Short mmCIF file of C-alpha atoms and ligand atoms in Angstrom, two decimals:
data_model
loop_
_atom_site.label_atom_id
_atom_site.label_comp_id
_atom_site.label_asym_id
_atom_site.label_seq_id
_atom_site.Cartn_x
_atom_site.Cartn_y
_atom_site.Cartn_z
CA MET A 1 -51.34 -30.04 -24.73
CA ARG A 2 -54.73 -30.05 -26.45
CA ARG A 3 -56.36 -26.76 -27.37
CA GLY A 4 -59.05 -26.94 -24.68
CA GLU A 5 -56.50 -27.72 -22.03
CA ARG A 6 -54.33 -24.83 -23.10
CA LEU A 7 -57.30 -22.50 -22.80
CA ALA A 8 -58.13 -23.86 -19.36
CA VAL A 9 -54.54 -23.26 -18.26
CA LEU A 10 -54.55 -19.73 -19.64
CA LEU A 11 -57.76 -18.98 -17.78
CA ALA A 12 -56.36 -20.49 -14.63
CA VAL A 13 -53.22 -18.36 -14.88
CA THR A 14 -55.30 -15.24 -15.44
CA VAL A 15 -57.38 -15.94 -12.38
CA ALA A 16 -54.31 -16.55 -10.24
CA SER A 17 -52.37 -13.55 -11.46
CA PRO A 18 -52.04 -10.68 -9.02
CA LEU A 19 -53.90 -8.46 -11.51
CA GLY A 20 -56.87 -10.78 -11.96
CA ALA A 21 -60.01 -10.40 -9.90
CA GLN A 22 -60.08 -13.22 -7.36
CA GLY A 23 -63.69 -13.17 -6.28
CA GLY A 24 -63.06 -10.09 -4.15
CA ALA A 25 -60.26 -11.84 -2.24
CA PRO A 26 -56.98 -9.95 -1.95
CA PRO A 27 -54.57 -10.91 -4.77
CA PHE A 28 -51.92 -13.46 -3.91
CA VAL A 29 -48.42 -12.05 -3.91
CA VAL A 30 -45.53 -14.53 -4.11
CA PRO A 31 -43.20 -13.79 -1.17
CA ALA A 32 -39.56 -13.71 -2.24
CA TRP A 33 -38.42 -15.03 1.16
CA ALA A 34 -40.07 -18.40 0.41
CA PHE A 35 -37.68 -18.90 -2.52
CA PRO A 36 -34.17 -18.15 -1.27
CA THR A 37 -31.84 -17.67 -4.23
CA SER A 38 -28.26 -16.44 -4.47
CA PRO A 39 -27.47 -14.42 -7.56
CA PRO A 40 -24.96 -16.14 -9.88
CA PRO A 41 -21.35 -14.88 -9.52
CA PRO A 42 -20.74 -11.75 -11.63
CA LYS A 43 -19.50 -12.40 -15.17
CA GLY A 44 -15.74 -12.61 -15.41
CA SER A 45 -15.20 -13.64 -11.79
CA PRO A 46 -12.36 -16.14 -11.40
CA PRO A 47 -13.40 -19.78 -10.94
CA ALA A 48 -13.69 -20.90 -7.32
CA VAL A 49 -10.52 -22.47 -5.92
CA VAL A 50 -11.25 -26.05 -4.83
CA ASP A 51 -9.22 -28.00 -2.31
CA SER A 52 -8.85 -31.47 -3.82
CA ILE A 53 -6.60 -32.85 -1.07
CA THR A 54 -8.46 -32.60 2.25
CA ARG A 55 -10.59 -35.67 2.90
CA HIS A 56 -13.80 -34.74 4.70
CA ARG A 57 -15.97 -36.82 6.98
CA VAL A 58 -19.45 -36.73 8.49
CA PRO A 59 -20.56 -38.19 11.85
CA ASN A 60 -21.00 -42.00 12.01
CA SER A 61 -19.58 -42.78 8.56
CA PRO A 62 -16.15 -44.38 8.08
CA ARG A 63 -15.91 -42.90 4.58
CA ARG A 64 -13.79 -39.92 3.52
CA TYR A 65 -14.38 -37.75 0.46
CA THR A 66 -12.60 -34.74 -1.03
CA ARG A 67 -14.61 -31.72 -2.25
CA PRO A 68 -14.36 -32.75 -5.92
CA GLN A 69 -15.63 -36.23 -4.97
CA VAL A 70 -18.57 -34.72 -3.08
CA ALA A 71 -19.31 -32.54 -6.11
CA ASN A 72 -19.19 -35.41 -8.64
CA ALA A 73 -22.70 -35.62 -10.10
CA PHE A 74 -21.83 -38.66 -12.24
CA ASP A 75 -20.55 -40.96 -9.48
CA ILE A 76 -22.09 -39.63 -6.32
CA PRO A 77 -20.79 -39.72 -2.75
CA ASP A 78 -22.53 -42.33 -0.60
CA TRP A 79 -21.77 -41.91 3.12
CA PHE A 80 -23.98 -44.76 4.35
CA PRO A 81 -24.14 -47.48 1.68
CA TRP A 82 -25.40 -50.06 4.19
CA GLN A 83 -28.50 -47.98 4.88
CA HIS A 84 -30.13 -48.47 1.46
CA PRO A 85 -30.31 -51.12 -1.29
CA PRO A 86 -27.81 -50.93 -4.20
CA MET A 87 -28.62 -47.87 -6.33
CA PRO A 88 -29.67 -48.36 -9.98
CA ALA A 89 -27.36 -46.62 -12.50
CA PRO A 90 -29.50 -43.47 -13.04
CA VAL A 91 -29.48 -42.81 -9.28
CA GLN A 92 -25.73 -43.36 -8.85
CA TYR A 93 -24.19 -42.36 -12.18
CA GLY A 94 -26.81 -40.47 -14.20
CA VAL A 95 -26.37 -39.95 -17.96
CA ARG A 96 -23.75 -37.52 -19.25
CA PRO A 97 -23.68 -34.66 -20.13
CA GLU A 98 -26.82 -33.15 -18.51
CA GLY A 99 -28.54 -36.07 -16.80
CA ARG A 100 -26.93 -35.71 -13.40
CA ALA A 101 -27.49 -38.65 -11.05
CA CYS A 102 -30.75 -38.41 -9.09
CA GLY A 103 -28.93 -39.29 -5.86
CA PHE A 104 -26.62 -36.30 -6.28
CA CYS A 105 -29.43 -33.93 -5.31
CA HIS A 106 -32.09 -36.19 -3.79
CA LEU A 107 -29.44 -38.27 -1.96
CA PRO A 108 -28.89 -42.06 -2.14
CA ASP A 109 -31.60 -42.75 0.46
CA GLY A 110 -34.10 -40.35 -1.15
CA GLN A 111 -34.45 -38.09 1.92
CA GLY A 112 -33.59 -35.18 -0.35
CA ARG A 113 -32.81 -31.66 0.74
CA PRO A 114 -35.20 -28.74 1.29
CA GLU A 115 -34.30 -27.17 -2.06
CA ASN A 116 -35.12 -30.28 -4.10
CA GLY A 117 -37.41 -32.43 -1.98
CA THR A 118 -37.77 -35.99 -0.82
CA LEU A 119 -38.26 -38.89 -3.24
CA ALA A 120 -38.37 -41.68 -0.62
CA GLY A 121 -41.81 -43.26 -0.64
CA LEU A 122 -43.21 -41.32 -3.61
CA PRO A 123 -45.62 -43.39 -5.74
CA VAL A 124 -43.83 -44.54 -8.92
CA GLU A 125 -46.36 -43.14 -11.39
CA TYR A 126 -46.54 -39.82 -9.56
CA ALA A 127 -42.75 -39.41 -9.64
CA VAL A 128 -42.52 -40.35 -13.33
CA ARG A 129 -45.30 -37.89 -14.18
CA GLN A 130 -43.55 -35.09 -12.26
CA VAL A 131 -40.28 -35.64 -14.13
CA ARG A 132 -42.23 -35.52 -17.43
CA ALA A 133 -43.88 -32.30 -16.21
CA PHE A 134 -40.44 -30.76 -15.57
CA ARG A 135 -39.36 -31.91 -19.03
CA ASP A 136 -42.37 -30.47 -20.87
CA GLY A 137 -42.52 -27.32 -18.73
CA THR A 138 -45.93 -27.90 -17.09
CA ARG A 139 -44.18 -27.85 -13.72
CA GLN A 140 -42.40 -24.59 -13.03
CA SER A 141 -41.61 -22.54 -9.96
CA ALA A 142 -43.61 -19.50 -8.83
CA ASN A 143 -40.25 -17.76 -8.62
CA PRO A 144 -38.68 -18.42 -12.01
CA ALA A 145 -35.22 -17.66 -10.62
CA ALA A 146 -35.43 -20.45 -8.06
CA ALA A 147 -35.42 -24.14 -7.46
CA THR A 148 -36.87 -25.92 -10.47
CA GLY A 149 -34.09 -24.89 -12.87
CA PRO A 150 -31.75 -27.82 -12.18
CA MET A 151 -34.57 -30.34 -12.40
CA HIS A 152 -35.62 -29.08 -15.85
CA THR A 153 -32.11 -29.58 -17.22
CA VAL A 154 -31.85 -32.98 -15.58
CA ALA A 155 -35.27 -34.13 -16.83
CA ARG A 156 -34.26 -33.29 -20.40
CA GLY A 157 -30.88 -34.94 -19.83
CA PHE A 158 -32.43 -38.38 -19.33
CA PRO A 159 -33.63 -39.32 -22.81
CA SER A 160 -35.17 -42.62 -21.71
CA ASP A 161 -38.26 -42.91 -19.51
CA ASP A 162 -36.92 -46.35 -18.50
CA ASP A 163 -34.16 -44.64 -16.52
CA ILE A 164 -36.66 -42.36 -14.79
CA ARG A 165 -38.90 -45.32 -13.98
CA ALA A 166 -35.97 -47.35 -12.59
CA ALA A 167 -35.07 -44.43 -10.33
CA ALA A 168 -38.70 -43.92 -9.28
CA ARG A 169 -39.09 -47.65 -8.44
CA TYR A 170 -35.94 -47.57 -6.34
CA TYR A 171 -37.00 -44.52 -4.33
CA ALA A 172 -40.64 -45.64 -3.93
CA ARG A 173 -39.57 -48.57 -1.74
CA LEU A 174 -37.46 -46.49 0.66
CA PRO A 175 -38.94 -45.20 3.94
CA LEU A 176 -39.03 -41.48 4.58
CA THR A 177 -37.63 -40.58 7.98
CA ARG A 178 -38.27 -37.14 9.39
CA ARG A 179 -35.14 -35.01 9.65
CA ASN A 180 -36.69 -31.69 10.52
CA VAL A 181 -37.84 -30.01 13.70
CA VAL A 182 -40.50 -27.30 13.67
CA ARG A 183 -40.14 -24.48 16.21
CA GLU A 184 -42.63 -21.70 16.89
CA VAL A 185 -40.80 -18.45 17.60
CA ALA A 186 -41.18 -14.67 17.48
CA GLN A 187 -37.45 -14.07 16.91
CA VAL A 188 -35.34 -16.14 14.52
CA PRO A 189 -31.53 -16.47 14.47
CA THR A 190 -30.24 -14.29 11.64
CA THR A 191 -29.63 -16.12 8.39
CA ARG A 192 -27.88 -15.63 5.07
CA ILE A 193 -28.85 -17.16 1.74
CA ALA A 194 -26.44 -19.85 0.58
CA GLY A 195 -27.36 -21.22 -2.84
CA LEU A 196 -31.06 -22.11 -2.63
CA LEU A 197 -31.15 -22.36 1.15
CA TYR A 198 -30.92 -20.35 4.36
CA ALA A 199 -27.87 -20.86 6.59
CA TYR A 200 -27.20 -19.39 10.04
CA ALA A 201 -25.40 -16.07 9.84
CA GLY A 202 -24.27 -16.39 13.45
CA THR A 203 -25.11 -12.84 14.53
CA GLY A 204 -28.02 -12.61 16.98
CA THR A 205 -31.70 -12.72 16.12
CA GLU A 206 -34.27 -10.77 14.15
CA PRO A 207 -38.10 -10.76 14.03
CA LEU A 208 -39.51 -13.75 12.14
CA ALA A 209 -42.30 -11.50 10.83
CA GLY A 210 -44.62 -14.13 9.42
CA ARG A 211 -41.97 -16.05 7.50
CA LEU A 212 -41.14 -19.78 7.46
CA ILE A 213 -37.37 -20.22 7.55
CA GLU A 214 -35.75 -23.67 7.31
CA VAL A 215 -32.06 -23.93 8.23
CA PRO A 216 -29.67 -26.91 8.39
CA GLU A 217 -28.10 -27.38 11.83
CA SER A 218 -24.75 -27.45 10.01
CA PHE A 219 -24.38 -25.90 6.58
CA GLU A 220 -21.06 -27.73 6.22
CA ARG A 221 -22.77 -31.12 6.60
CA HIS A 222 -25.54 -30.07 4.23
CA GLU A 223 -22.91 -29.16 1.65
CA LEU A 224 -21.13 -32.48 2.18
CA ARG A 225 -24.47 -34.15 1.37
CA ASP A 226 -24.73 -35.83 4.76
CA PRO A 227 -28.23 -37.37 4.67
CA TRP A 228 -28.49 -37.23 8.48
CA VAL A 229 -28.06 -33.50 8.94
CA ARG A 230 -31.11 -32.08 10.70
CA TYR A 231 -33.08 -29.02 9.69
CA THR A 232 -34.89 -26.60 11.97
CA THR A 233 -37.92 -24.77 10.62
CA TYR A 234 -38.89 -21.54 12.38
CA VAL A 235 -42.56 -20.57 12.10
CA PRO A 236 -44.79 -17.99 13.81
CA VAL A 237 -46.26 -18.88 17.21
CA GLY A 238 -49.56 -20.74 16.84
CA SER A 239 -48.81 -22.04 13.32
CA VAL A 240 -48.98 -25.76 14.08
CA ALA A 241 -52.40 -25.58 15.77
CA ARG A 242 -53.72 -23.30 13.03
CA GLY A 243 -52.37 -25.68 10.38
CA ARG A 244 -53.96 -28.67 12.11
CA ARG A 245 -57.35 -26.94 12.10
CA LEU A 246 -57.09 -26.02 8.43
CA ALA A 247 -55.87 -29.48 7.45
CA THR A 248 -58.64 -31.25 9.36
CA ARG A 249 -61.59 -29.06 8.39
CA GLY A 250 -60.30 -28.37 4.89
CA PRO A 251 -59.65 -24.83 3.67
CA ALA A 252 -62.86 -24.95 1.57
CA GLY A 253 -64.90 -27.60 3.36
CA ALA A 254 -64.55 -31.29 4.11
CA ALA A 255 -63.78 -32.30 0.51
CA THR A 256 -60.59 -30.24 0.75
CA SER A 257 -59.36 -31.67 4.05
CA CYS A 258 -55.86 -32.98 3.42
CA ALA A 259 -56.78 -36.47 4.63
CA ALA A 260 -59.59 -36.72 2.04
CA CYS A 261 -56.96 -37.35 -0.64
CA HIS A 262 -53.58 -37.82 1.09
CA GLY A 263 -54.91 -40.49 3.49
CA PRO A 264 -55.77 -40.44 7.21
CA GLN A 265 -52.18 -39.76 8.34
CA LEU A 266 -51.21 -37.87 5.19
CA ARG A 267 -48.87 -40.69 4.20
CA GLY A 268 -50.27 -40.93 0.66
CA VAL A 269 -52.87 -43.14 -1.02
CA GLY A 270 -52.47 -44.75 -4.45
CA GLU A 271 -50.90 -42.12 -6.71
CA VAL A 272 -51.55 -39.22 -4.33
CA PRO A 273 -48.15 -38.44 -2.77
CA PRO A 274 -47.35 -38.68 0.95
CA ILE A 275 -46.82 -35.24 2.52
CA ALA A 276 -46.40 -35.99 6.28
CA GLY A 277 -43.00 -35.09 7.70
CA ARG A 278 -41.55 -33.62 4.53
CA SER A 279 -39.47 -30.44 4.42
CA PRO A 280 -41.79 -27.57 5.46
CA SER A 281 -40.11 -25.00 3.20
CA ASN A 282 -40.53 -27.35 0.23
CA LEU A 283 -44.19 -28.03 1.13
CA LEU A 284 -44.80 -24.28 1.35
CA ARG A 285 -43.27 -23.67 -2.09
CA GLN A 286 -45.45 -26.40 -3.61
CA LEU A 287 -48.62 -24.83 -2.15
CA ILE A 288 -47.54 -21.52 -3.68
CA ASN A 289 -46.78 -23.25 -6.98
CA PHE A 290 -50.30 -24.71 -7.12
CA ARG A 291 -51.82 -21.37 -6.07
CA THR A 292 -50.04 -19.55 -8.89
CA ARG A 293 -50.71 -22.40 -11.36
CA THR A 294 -47.01 -22.80 -12.06
CA ARG A 295 -47.66 -26.49 -11.27
CA ARG A 296 -50.14 -27.48 -13.94
CA ASP A 297 -49.37 -31.02 -15.00
CA SER A 298 -52.26 -33.37 -15.79
CA THR A 299 -53.05 -34.18 -12.14
CA ALA A 300 -52.29 -30.84 -10.45
CA ALA A 301 -55.87 -29.53 -10.66
CA SER A 302 -57.00 -31.54 -7.60
CA MET A 303 -54.95 -29.12 -5.50
CA TYR A 304 -56.41 -25.90 -6.91
CA ALA A 305 -59.61 -25.89 -4.85
CA VAL A 306 -57.47 -26.64 -1.79
CA VAL A 307 -55.10 -23.70 -2.18
CA ASP A 308 -57.23 -21.00 -3.77
CA SER A 309 -58.70 -19.63 -0.55
CA LEU A 310 -55.44 -19.79 1.42
CA THR A 311 -53.49 -16.73 2.53
CA ILE A 312 -49.73 -16.97 2.84
CA ASP A 313 -50.15 -17.24 6.64
CA ASP A 314 -52.47 -20.23 6.13
CA MET A 315 -49.91 -21.86 3.85
CA VAL A 316 -47.13 -21.32 6.40
CA ALA A 317 -49.39 -22.89 9.05
CA LEU A 318 -50.20 -25.91 6.87
CA ALA A 319 -46.56 -26.45 5.91
CA ALA A 320 -45.58 -26.26 9.60
CA TYR A 321 -48.26 -28.72 10.70
CA VAL A 322 -47.81 -31.23 7.86
CA GLY A 323 -44.02 -31.05 8.13
CA SER A 324 -44.19 -31.75 11.87
CA LEU A 325 -46.07 -35.05 11.42
CA SER A 326 -44.36 -38.40 11.50
CA PRO A 327 -43.91 -39.72 7.95
CA SER A 328 -43.99 -43.41 8.85
CA ARG A 329 -44.91 -45.77 11.62
CA SER A 330 -41.32 -46.79 12.21
CA THR A 331 -40.00 -43.32 12.99
CA ARG A 332 -40.79 -41.19 15.97
CA LYS A 333 -42.14 -37.71 15.75
C1 LIG B 401 -29.17 -31.12 -9.95
C2 LIG B 401 -30.10 -31.50 -8.92
C3 LIG B 401 -31.16 -32.55 -9.27
C4 LIG B 401 -30.97 -33.80 -9.80
C5 LIG B 401 -29.67 -34.42 -10.27
C6 LIG B 401 -32.27 -34.42 -9.84
N1 LIG B 401 -33.21 -33.57 -9.34
FE1 LIG B 401 -35.19 -33.99 -9.05
N2 LIG B 401 -35.47 -32.12 -8.29
C7 LIG B 401 -34.51 -31.14 -8.20
C8 LIG B 401 -35.11 -29.92 -7.70
C9 LIG B 401 -34.39 -28.61 -7.47
C10 LIG B 401 -36.48 -30.22 -7.50
C11 LIG B 401 -37.52 -29.32 -6.86
C12 LIG B 401 -38.23 -28.43 -7.79
C13 LIG B 401 -39.34 -27.68 -7.09
O1 LIG B 401 -39.29 -27.48 -5.90
O2 LIG B 401 -40.25 -27.33 -7.77
C14 LIG B 401 -36.66 -31.61 -7.87
C15 LIG B 401 -37.88 -32.28 -7.80
C16 LIG B 401 -38.09 -33.59 -8.21
C17 LIG B 401 -39.36 -34.29 -8.13
C18 LIG B 401 -40.64 -33.74 -7.57
C19 LIG B 401 -40.80 -34.23 -6.16
C20 LIG B 401 -42.14 -33.91 -5.59
O3 LIG B 401 -42.50 -34.53 -4.59
O4 LIG B 401 -42.84 -33.05 -6.07
C21 LIG B 401 -39.15 -35.55 -8.62
C22 LIG B 401 -40.17 -36.66 -8.73
C23 LIG B 401 -37.75 -35.63 -9.02
N3 LIG B 401 -37.13 -34.42 -8.75
C24 LIG B 401 -37.17 -36.76 -9.55
C25 LIG B 401 -35.84 -36.85 -9.94
C26 LIG B 401 -35.26 -38.01 -10.57
C27 LIG B 401 -36.00 -39.31 -10.87
C28 LIG B 401 -33.96 -37.71 -10.83
C29 LIG B 401 -32.94 -38.54 -11.58
C30 LIG B 401 -33.38 -39.05 -12.87
C31 LIG B 401 -33.73 -36.35 -10.33
N4 LIG B 401 -34.90 -35.86 -9.80
C32 LIG B 401 -32.51 -35.68 -10.36
C33 LIG B 401 -33.17 -31.28 -8.46
C34 LIG B 401 -32.57 -32.41 -8.99
C1 LIG B 402 -58.98 -33.46 -3.84
C2 LIG B 402 -57.78 -34.18 -3.48
C3 LIG B 402 -56.75 -33.46 -2.65
C4 LIG B 402 -56.91 -32.77 -1.47
C5 LIG B 402 -58.21 -32.49 -0.73
C6 LIG B 402 -55.58 -32.34 -1.07
N1 LIG B 402 -54.65 -32.76 -1.97
FE1 LIG B 402 -52.70 -32.27 -1.97
N2 LIG B 402 -52.43 -33.29 -3.72
C7 LIG B 402 -53.42 -33.98 -4.40
C8 LIG B 402 -52.86 -34.54 -5.62
C9 LIG B 402 -53.60 -35.38 -6.65
C10 LIG B 402 -51.50 -34.14 -5.64
C11 LIG B 402 -50.49 -34.40 -6.75
C12 LIG B 402 -50.58 -33.24 -7.69
C13 LIG B 402 -49.81 -33.40 -8.98
O1 LIG B 402 -49.82 -34.50 -9.54
O2 LIG B 402 -49.21 -32.40 -9.40
C14 LIG B 402 -51.27 -33.35 -4.44
C15 LIG B 402 -50.06 -32.78 -4.12
C16 LIG B 402 -49.82 -32.04 -2.98
C17 LIG B 402 -48.55 -31.47 -2.62
C18 LIG B 402 -47.28 -31.56 -3.44
C19 LIG B 402 -46.50 -32.77 -3.02
C20 LIG B 402 -45.23 -32.97 -3.79
O3 LIG B 402 -44.78 -34.12 -3.84
O4 LIG B 402 -44.69 -32.03 -4.34
C21 LIG B 402 -48.70 -30.85 -1.42
C22 LIG B 402 -47.63 -30.11 -0.64
C23 LIG B 402 -50.07 -31.04 -1.02
N3 LIG B 402 -50.73 -31.77 -1.98
C24 LIG B 402 -50.60 -30.56 0.17
C25 LIG B 402 -51.94 -30.69 0.52
C26 LIG B 402 -52.50 -30.13 1.74
C27 LIG B 402 -51.71 -29.40 2.79
C28 LIG B 402 -53.84 -30.43 1.72
C29 LIG B 402 -54.90 -30.04 2.74
C30 LIG B 402 -54.99 -28.62 3.07
C31 LIG B 402 -54.10 -31.16 0.48
N4 LIG B 402 -52.92 -31.31 -0.20
C32 LIG B 402 -55.34 -31.59 0.08
C33 LIG B 402 -54.73 -34.10 -4.02
C34 LIG B 402 -55.32 -33.46 -2.95
#
């Protein structure tokens, strides 16, 4: 980073910090609930016992995998090989010891999971730049304990940009299909935090209280890396309409309407990424990351004017609306 840029970043961070004056606006406080994180097991706990015999299945796939096979980050499980082109080596095998295969987390068809995000349909140069940003630390998470950690290790684990580019080219051609449903509720089924995600706790309901909570319909299928598991996102009543208004008018005027840069249906233009139909909890975290300047790679600044006037309720509304849109012509809402 050049000196001037570093200064600009420092200033930006100061302005965004909860202590800084924000033009009279209330300071932005990062809500912990938006970044679910399980604490690591206490030191000295015995290693988890893994069943290496039972062969698991997911609906509509003839394949069977054991737990160790599902957890193999250097030759990943692929439940539906006929649904995508052959994977290039970085996507299927990665590079030992730290460069785990992209498809391990983002899945072979690039639909990704709420905790890591979709890669299907991302512009090649945008994706390559993001991986570089993880590598050089200009893309972090507003909650340092959550989410970006694995991607930093992985980005450093791929020494060659050629591998990253091959992966990005592969994913760029794949269609994104929406696998989430957005529901406006006052009460949400109780949840527990499992890894970097919410899962149903199975014990009644509790007030949603302004949160956005995304839950897989089956945590088991999520864990088995079934790309077809669906996710339900619970948001406060009125969020989708409020998000639509904000998106259309722009939080700070027409120049900040989402369509001005992300295209008329928010399916991306040039190197500006598509956002329609992506995981709402992931979209929300990215808005918070821009707001707190923890995303500050070379092209992140376009988003600052968009997010700076948003409250957390606005962000929840935008994530709900954008996530509820259809990502492509071929899939239904
Ligand atoms: C161990 C899991 C893991 C592996 C393996 C992995 N990623 Fe990621 N990736 C993540 C996580 C977690 C995030 C989300 C970070 C965040 O939300 O800020 C992410 C985010 C990304 C993003 C940003 C997406 C966006 O729209 O902003 C890109 C691009 C990306 N990864 C590319 C790759 C590529 C290419 C590979 C293989 C070379 C790869 N990842 C391998 C976990 C992983
Ligand atoms: C002035 C142009 C501009 C406008 C207006 C704009 N965006 Fe963006 N947006 C971008 C660019 C450029 C990026 C990529 C940033 C980067 O490279 O880090 C981006 C990235 C994002 C991301 C992160 C996507 C990812 O892959 O992680 C989200 C979420 C997002 N925008 C949401 C919105 C929403 C919601 C609106 C409307 C309220 C909006 N944007 C308006 C230019 C814009």
